[in-house]
């Protein structure tokens, strides 16, 4: 349960594709600054839930229910209305950064593109903001790196570029779909810590979609367990991982073989990746523009 006013409320969400209810009555809510994990095996409906929130379902899919962002209904909205929200109020980090980025565009332009589209930044202001955002997500030598192309970066660096672009407009809601799966274990830990800091700094609500229980143990406050398109268990991350109520959740835990060190600190919710900081400042070049987060 959220502790404050909900940023995102999903109620009885149903997605039908190919005659099958691939998402079947899913409901959850997130408050500002909250990190919620949506977990389940491949094919459980996790990614389709996120795409339904964004209004990016594949052709032939039908959707019913309710998706509200700050109380505003998104389902049934026009493509034009939703395109205004995506990147500004709603943003997503995809699993594979090499396919999410345009290989023919310098990464600095890709980082700052949301600011030009949604905030009206000039080319010069956007270029300055790209350097600031690249530095904020821990990219080395940001002045040089923003002039690079995606193929010149490592996988972890490309994912940091995607994170910088997603958070450029300080969206109210961030969806991260398996953002660490394609990375090695060391880089995974760095990206998780980075996301934790950035969410804390900006107050953005985070829906973290993954099949990896060790990831949600370290980076979320609450969990929703999805099986065959239905939520079978919800609760605080600590409670669900230490005392799962549903047999499916218990099976996931048994398969994951989590050790005691992987679990959240007792009574403390999710392990905070790092102390709060000021990693994502509002770009200095943003003179009169205010973001979604107050």
Short mmCIF file of C-alpha atoms in Angstrom, two decimals:
data_model
loop_
_atom_site.label_atom_id
_atom_site.label_comp_id
_atom_site.label_asym_id
_atom_site.label_seq_id
_atom_site.Cartn_x
_atom_site.Cartn_y
_atom_site.Cartn_z
CA UNK A 1 0.00 0.00 0.00
CA UNK A 2 1.25 3.47 -0.82
CA UNK A 3 1.91 5.85 2.06
CA UNK A 4 1.14 9.07 0.16
CA UNK A 5 -0.92 10.32 -2.74
CA UNK A 6 -0.60 7.91 -5.64
CA UNK A 7 1.45 8.99 -8.64
CA UNK A 8 0.32 5.99 -10.67
CA UNK A 9 -2.82 3.93 -10.06
CA UNK A 10 -3.47 0.82 -12.14
CA UNK A 11 -6.86 -0.79 -11.54
CA UNK A 12 -8.19 -4.06 -13.00
CA UNK A 13 -5.89 -3.79 -16.02
CA UNK A 14 -6.64 -6.40 -18.68
CA UNK A 15 -4.75 -6.89 -21.93
CA UNK A 16 -6.05 -9.35 -24.50
CA UNK A 17 -3.76 -10.50 -27.29
CA UNK A 18 -4.40 -13.31 -29.75
CA UNK A 19 -7.57 -14.31 -27.92
CA UNK A 20 -5.73 -14.71 -24.61
CA UNK A 21 -5.90 -12.48 -21.51
CA UNK A 22 -2.16 -11.97 -21.13
CA UNK A 23 -2.73 -9.41 -18.36
CA UNK A 24 -5.73 -10.35 -16.25
CA UNK A 25 -7.03 -7.89 -13.67
CA UNK A 26 -3.74 -6.38 -12.48
CA UNK A 27 -3.99 -3.59 -9.88
CA UNK A 28 -1.27 -1.64 -8.04
CA UNK A 29 -0.35 1.92 -7.07
CA UNK A 30 2.87 3.85 -6.46
CA UNK A 31 3.52 7.00 -4.45
CA UNK A 32 6.22 9.57 -5.17
CA UNK A 33 9.69 8.22 -4.46
CA UNK A 34 8.44 4.66 -4.01
CA UNK A 35 10.18 1.69 -5.62
CA UNK A 36 7.93 -1.24 -6.48
CA UNK A 37 9.11 -4.49 -8.03
CA UNK A 38 6.91 -6.35 -10.51
CA UNK A 39 8.31 -9.87 -10.64
CA UNK A 40 7.47 -13.11 -12.39
CA UNK A 41 8.87 -15.58 -14.87
CA UNK A 42 9.07 -14.96 -18.60
CA UNK A 43 5.60 -14.67 -20.13
CA UNK A 44 3.91 -13.64 -16.89
CA UNK A 45 2.74 -10.32 -18.37
CA UNK A 46 5.24 -7.98 -16.74
CA UNK A 47 6.41 -6.15 -19.84
CA UNK A 48 2.93 -5.96 -21.36
CA UNK A 49 1.73 -4.33 -18.15
CA UNK A 50 4.37 -1.63 -18.57
CA UNK A 51 3.59 -1.17 -22.26
CA UNK A 52 -0.11 -0.80 -21.43
CA UNK A 53 0.74 1.97 -18.94
CA UNK A 54 2.74 3.74 -21.64
CA UNK A 55 0.14 3.21 -24.36
CA UNK A 56 2.61 1.22 -26.46
CA UNK A 57 0.86 -2.14 -26.79
CA UNK A 58 1.47 -4.10 -30.00
CA UNK A 59 -1.07 -4.05 -32.83
CA UNK A 60 -4.05 -6.32 -32.19
CA UNK A 61 -3.94 -5.95 -28.42
CA UNK A 62 -7.03 -4.69 -26.60
CA UNK A 63 -6.93 -3.14 -23.13
CA UNK A 64 -9.51 -2.38 -20.44
CA UNK A 65 -9.39 -1.17 -16.85
CA UNK A 66 -7.88 2.06 -15.59
CA UNK A 67 -4.41 3.63 -15.62
CA UNK A 68 -4.25 6.99 -13.85
CA UNK A 69 -1.24 9.29 -13.60
CA UNK A 70 -1.81 11.91 -10.90
CA UNK A 71 -5.51 11.12 -11.25
CA UNK A 72 -5.60 11.57 -15.02
CA UNK A 73 -6.92 8.59 -16.98
CA UNK A 74 -4.47 7.41 -19.63
CA UNK A 75 -6.34 4.50 -21.19
CA UNK A 76 -8.24 5.68 -24.22
CA UNK A 77 -6.05 8.75 -24.63
CA UNK A 78 -5.07 9.78 -28.13
CA UNK A 79 -1.60 9.07 -29.51
CA UNK A 80 -0.91 12.80 -29.45
CA UNK A 81 -1.88 13.12 -25.78
CA UNK A 82 0.19 10.11 -24.77
CA UNK A 83 3.22 11.24 -26.78
CA UNK A 84 3.20 14.48 -24.77
CA UNK A 85 3.35 12.47 -21.55
CA UNK A 86 5.97 9.93 -22.60
CA UNK A 87 9.42 11.24 -21.80
CA UNK A 88 8.00 14.15 -19.80
CA UNK A 89 5.77 12.62 -17.10
CA UNK A 90 6.25 8.92 -17.90
CA UNK A 91 9.55 7.39 -18.94
CA UNK A 92 10.88 3.90 -19.52
CA UNK A 93 14.26 2.21 -19.42
CA UNK A 94 14.36 -0.84 -21.67
CA UNK A 95 16.24 -4.09 -21.19
CA UNK A 96 18.71 -3.79 -24.06
CA UNK A 97 20.32 -0.35 -24.38
CA UNK A 98 21.98 -1.18 -27.70
CA UNK A 99 18.56 -1.46 -29.35
CA UNK A 100 16.98 1.38 -27.38
CA UNK A 101 19.55 3.90 -28.64
CA UNK A 102 19.80 5.25 -32.18
CA UNK A 103 23.15 4.02 -33.55
CA UNK A 104 23.42 7.01 -35.92
CA UNK A 105 22.90 9.72 -33.29
CA UNK A 106 25.48 11.00 -30.81
CA UNK A 107 24.55 10.05 -27.26
CA UNK A 108 24.49 13.64 -26.03
CA UNK A 109 21.69 14.44 -28.43
CA UNK A 110 19.80 11.33 -27.32
CA UNK A 111 20.15 12.31 -23.67
CA UNK A 112 18.88 15.83 -24.26
CA UNK A 113 16.22 15.07 -26.87
CA UNK A 114 13.39 14.92 -24.26
CA UNK A 115 14.35 18.41 -23.07
CA UNK A 116 14.07 19.80 -26.59
CA UNK A 117 10.80 18.00 -27.30
CA UNK A 118 9.04 18.61 -23.99
CA UNK A 119 10.76 21.58 -22.37
CA UNK A 120 11.56 23.75 -25.36
CA UNK A 121 15.32 23.86 -24.76
CA UNK A 122 17.47 25.52 -27.38
CA UNK A 123 20.19 23.44 -29.03
CA UNK A 124 22.86 25.12 -26.88
CA UNK A 125 20.94 24.69 -23.61
CA UNK A 126 20.22 21.06 -24.45
CA UNK A 127 23.90 20.41 -25.16
CA UNK A 128 24.88 21.85 -21.76
CA UNK A 129 22.17 19.81 -20.04
CA UNK A 130 23.39 16.62 -21.74
CA UNK A 131 26.83 17.07 -20.19
CA UNK A 132 25.31 17.69 -16.76
CA UNK A 133 23.08 14.63 -17.01
CA UNK A 134 25.93 12.45 -18.28
CA UNK A 135 27.96 13.48 -15.25
CA UNK A 136 24.99 12.86 -12.95
CA UNK A 137 24.69 9.23 -14.02
CA UNK A 138 28.41 8.64 -13.54
CA UNK A 139 29.62 8.60 -17.13
CA UNK A 140 33.36 9.33 -17.38
CA UNK A 141 34.64 12.48 -19.09
CA UNK A 142 31.10 13.64 -19.95
CA UNK A 143 32.27 16.52 -22.16
CA UNK A 144 33.91 14.01 -24.48
CA UNK A 145 31.47 11.16 -24.04
CA UNK A 146 28.37 13.08 -25.18
CA UNK A 147 30.01 13.37 -28.61
CA UNK A 148 30.32 9.57 -28.87
CA UNK A 149 28.08 7.15 -30.72
CA UNK A 150 26.46 4.20 -28.90
CA UNK A 151 28.79 1.60 -30.45
CA UNK A 152 31.77 3.39 -28.90
CA UNK A 153 30.46 2.78 -25.35
CA UNK A 154 30.35 -0.28 -23.12
CA UNK A 155 27.04 -1.94 -22.26
CA UNK A 156 26.98 -0.35 -18.83
CA UNK A 157 27.73 3.08 -20.27
CA UNK A 158 24.95 2.70 -22.82
CA UNK A 159 22.49 1.85 -20.06
CA UNK A 160 23.59 4.94 -18.13
CA UNK A 161 22.87 6.99 -21.26
CA UNK A 162 19.36 5.50 -21.36
CA UNK A 163 18.85 6.33 -17.68
CA UNK A 164 20.03 9.91 -18.22
CA UNK A 165 17.62 10.34 -21.14
CA UNK A 166 14.73 8.80 -19.18
CA UNK A 167 15.27 11.13 -16.22
CA UNK A 168 16.11 14.28 -18.20
CA UNK A 169 12.65 15.81 -17.69
CA UNK A 170 12.41 14.53 -14.10
CA UNK A 171 9.33 12.39 -14.82
CA UNK A 172 6.83 11.57 -12.12
CA UNK A 173 6.89 7.89 -13.08
CA UNK A 174 9.76 5.72 -14.30
CA UNK A 175 9.31 2.17 -15.57
CA UNK A 176 12.43 0.02 -15.77
CA UNK A 177 11.99 -3.22 -17.74
CA UNK A 178 14.79 -5.65 -16.85
CA UNK A 179 17.35 -2.81 -17.07
CA UNK A 180 20.25 -4.88 -15.72
CA UNK A 181 19.65 -8.27 -17.36
CA UNK A 182 22.04 -7.69 -20.27
CA UNK A 183 24.86 -6.49 -17.98
CA UNK A 184 27.50 -8.36 -16.00
CA UNK A 185 27.06 -8.73 -12.25
CA UNK A 186 29.39 -5.89 -11.24
CA UNK A 187 27.76 -3.42 -13.62
CA UNK A 188 24.31 -4.61 -12.49
CA UNK A 189 25.13 -3.58 -8.93
CA UNK A 190 26.36 -0.17 -10.08
CA UNK A 191 23.20 0.47 -12.14
CA UNK A 192 20.94 -0.59 -9.26
CA UNK A 193 22.76 1.75 -6.88
CA UNK A 194 22.52 4.55 -9.43
CA UNK A 195 18.77 4.07 -9.91
CA UNK A 196 18.27 4.07 -6.15
CA UNK A 197 20.10 7.38 -5.77
CA UNK A 198 18.33 9.03 -8.67
CA UNK A 199 14.87 7.99 -7.51
CA UNK A 200 15.64 9.30 -4.03
CA UNK A 201 16.96 12.58 -5.40
CA UNK A 202 14.10 13.30 -7.80
CA UNK A 203 11.12 11.80 -5.98
CA UNK A 204 10.29 9.80 -9.09
CA UNK A 205 8.18 6.68 -8.54
CA UNK A 206 9.88 3.55 -9.92
CA UNK A 207 8.25 0.37 -11.22
CA UNK A 208 11.08 -2.15 -11.53
CA UNK A 209 10.18 -5.09 -13.77
CA UNK A 210 12.35 -8.18 -13.41
CA UNK A 211 12.49 -11.92 -12.95
CA UNK A 212 15.54 -11.58 -10.67
CA UNK A 213 14.64 -11.75 -6.98
CA UNK A 214 18.12 -10.68 -5.87
CA UNK A 215 17.61 -7.45 -7.83
CA UNK A 216 14.27 -6.61 -6.20
CA UNK A 217 15.64 -7.55 -2.78
CA UNK A 218 18.25 -4.82 -3.11
CA UNK A 219 16.28 -2.14 -4.92
CA UNK A 220 12.57 -2.08 -4.03
CA UNK A 221 10.25 -1.18 -1.16
CA UNK A 222 7.29 -3.35 -2.22
CA UNK A 223 6.70 -6.31 -4.51
CA UNK A 224 3.88 -7.53 -6.71
CA UNK A 225 4.28 -11.10 -7.93
CA UNK A 226 2.76 -11.81 -11.34
CA UNK A 227 1.83 -15.25 -12.63
CA UNK A 228 0.04 -15.85 -15.93
CA UNK A 229 -1.09 -12.25 -16.04
CA UNK A 230 -2.45 -12.13 -12.50
CA UNK A 231 -1.03 -10.65 -9.30
CA UNK A 232 -0.80 -13.56 -6.85
CA UNK A 233 0.95 -11.77 -3.98
CA UNK A 234 1.82 -8.24 -2.89
CA UNK A 235 3.50 -6.78 0.15
CA UNK A 236 6.60 -5.14 1.56
CA UNK A 237 9.72 -6.56 -0.04
CA UNK A 238 11.02 -7.72 3.34
CA UNK A 239 7.78 -9.54 4.17
CA UNK A 240 7.31 -11.22 0.79
CA UNK A 241 10.88 -12.49 0.55
CA UNK A 242 11.12 -13.69 4.15
CA UNK A 243 7.65 -15.20 4.48
CA UNK A 244 5.99 -15.66 1.07
CA UNK A 245 2.31 -16.58 1.28
CA UNK A 246 1.69 -17.87 -2.25
CA UNK A 247 3.11 -21.21 -3.46
CA UNK A 248 4.28 -19.60 -6.69
CA UNK A 249 6.30 -16.99 -4.79
CA UNK A 250 7.82 -19.75 -2.67
CA UNK A 251 8.76 -21.63 -5.84
CA UNK A 252 10.43 -18.52 -7.28
CA UNK A 253 12.41 -18.08 -4.08
CA UNK A 254 13.46 -21.72 -4.04
CA UNK A 255 14.61 -21.51 -7.65
CA UNK A 256 16.54 -18.29 -6.99
CA UNK A 257 18.35 -19.77 -3.97
CA UNK A 258 18.68 -16.41 -2.27
CA UNK A 259 21.04 -16.32 0.70
CA UNK A 260 20.40 -14.37 3.88
CA UNK A 261 22.74 -11.67 2.61
CA UNK A 262 20.57 -11.15 -0.45
CA UNK A 263 17.49 -10.29 1.62
CA UNK A 264 16.51 -6.84 2.91
CA UNK A 265 17.68 -5.86 6.37
CA UNK A 266 15.15 -7.11 8.92
CA UNK A 267 12.46 -4.56 9.58
CA UNK A 268 14.13 -2.08 7.30
CA UNK A 269 12.49 -2.64 3.95
CA UNK A 270 14.68 -2.61 0.89
CA UNK A 271 18.38 -2.06 1.32
CA UNK A 272 19.21 1.51 0.37
CA UNK A 273 21.89 1.26 -2.33
CA UNK A 274 23.66 4.40 -1.13
CA UNK A 275 23.05 7.51 0.88
CA UNK A 276 20.95 10.23 -0.68
CA UNK A 277 22.87 12.77 -2.65
CA UNK A 278 22.42 15.30 -5.38
CA UNK A 279 23.22 13.17 -8.39
CA UNK A 280 20.53 14.56 -10.66
CA UNK A 281 20.39 18.30 -10.29
CA UNK A 282 17.91 20.25 -12.30
CA UNK A 283 20.21 21.30 -15.18
CA UNK A 284 21.72 24.73 -14.59
CA UNK A 285 20.68 25.61 -18.11
CA UNK A 286 17.04 25.19 -17.08
CA UNK A 287 16.37 28.81 -16.24
CA UNK A 288 12.61 29.18 -16.12
CA UNK A 289 11.37 25.66 -16.82
CA UNK A 290 10.04 23.54 -14.01
CA UNK A 291 9.77 19.76 -14.13
CA UNK A 292 6.90 17.55 -13.11
CA UNK A 293 8.32 16.97 -9.65
CA UNK A 294 7.84 19.89 -7.30
#
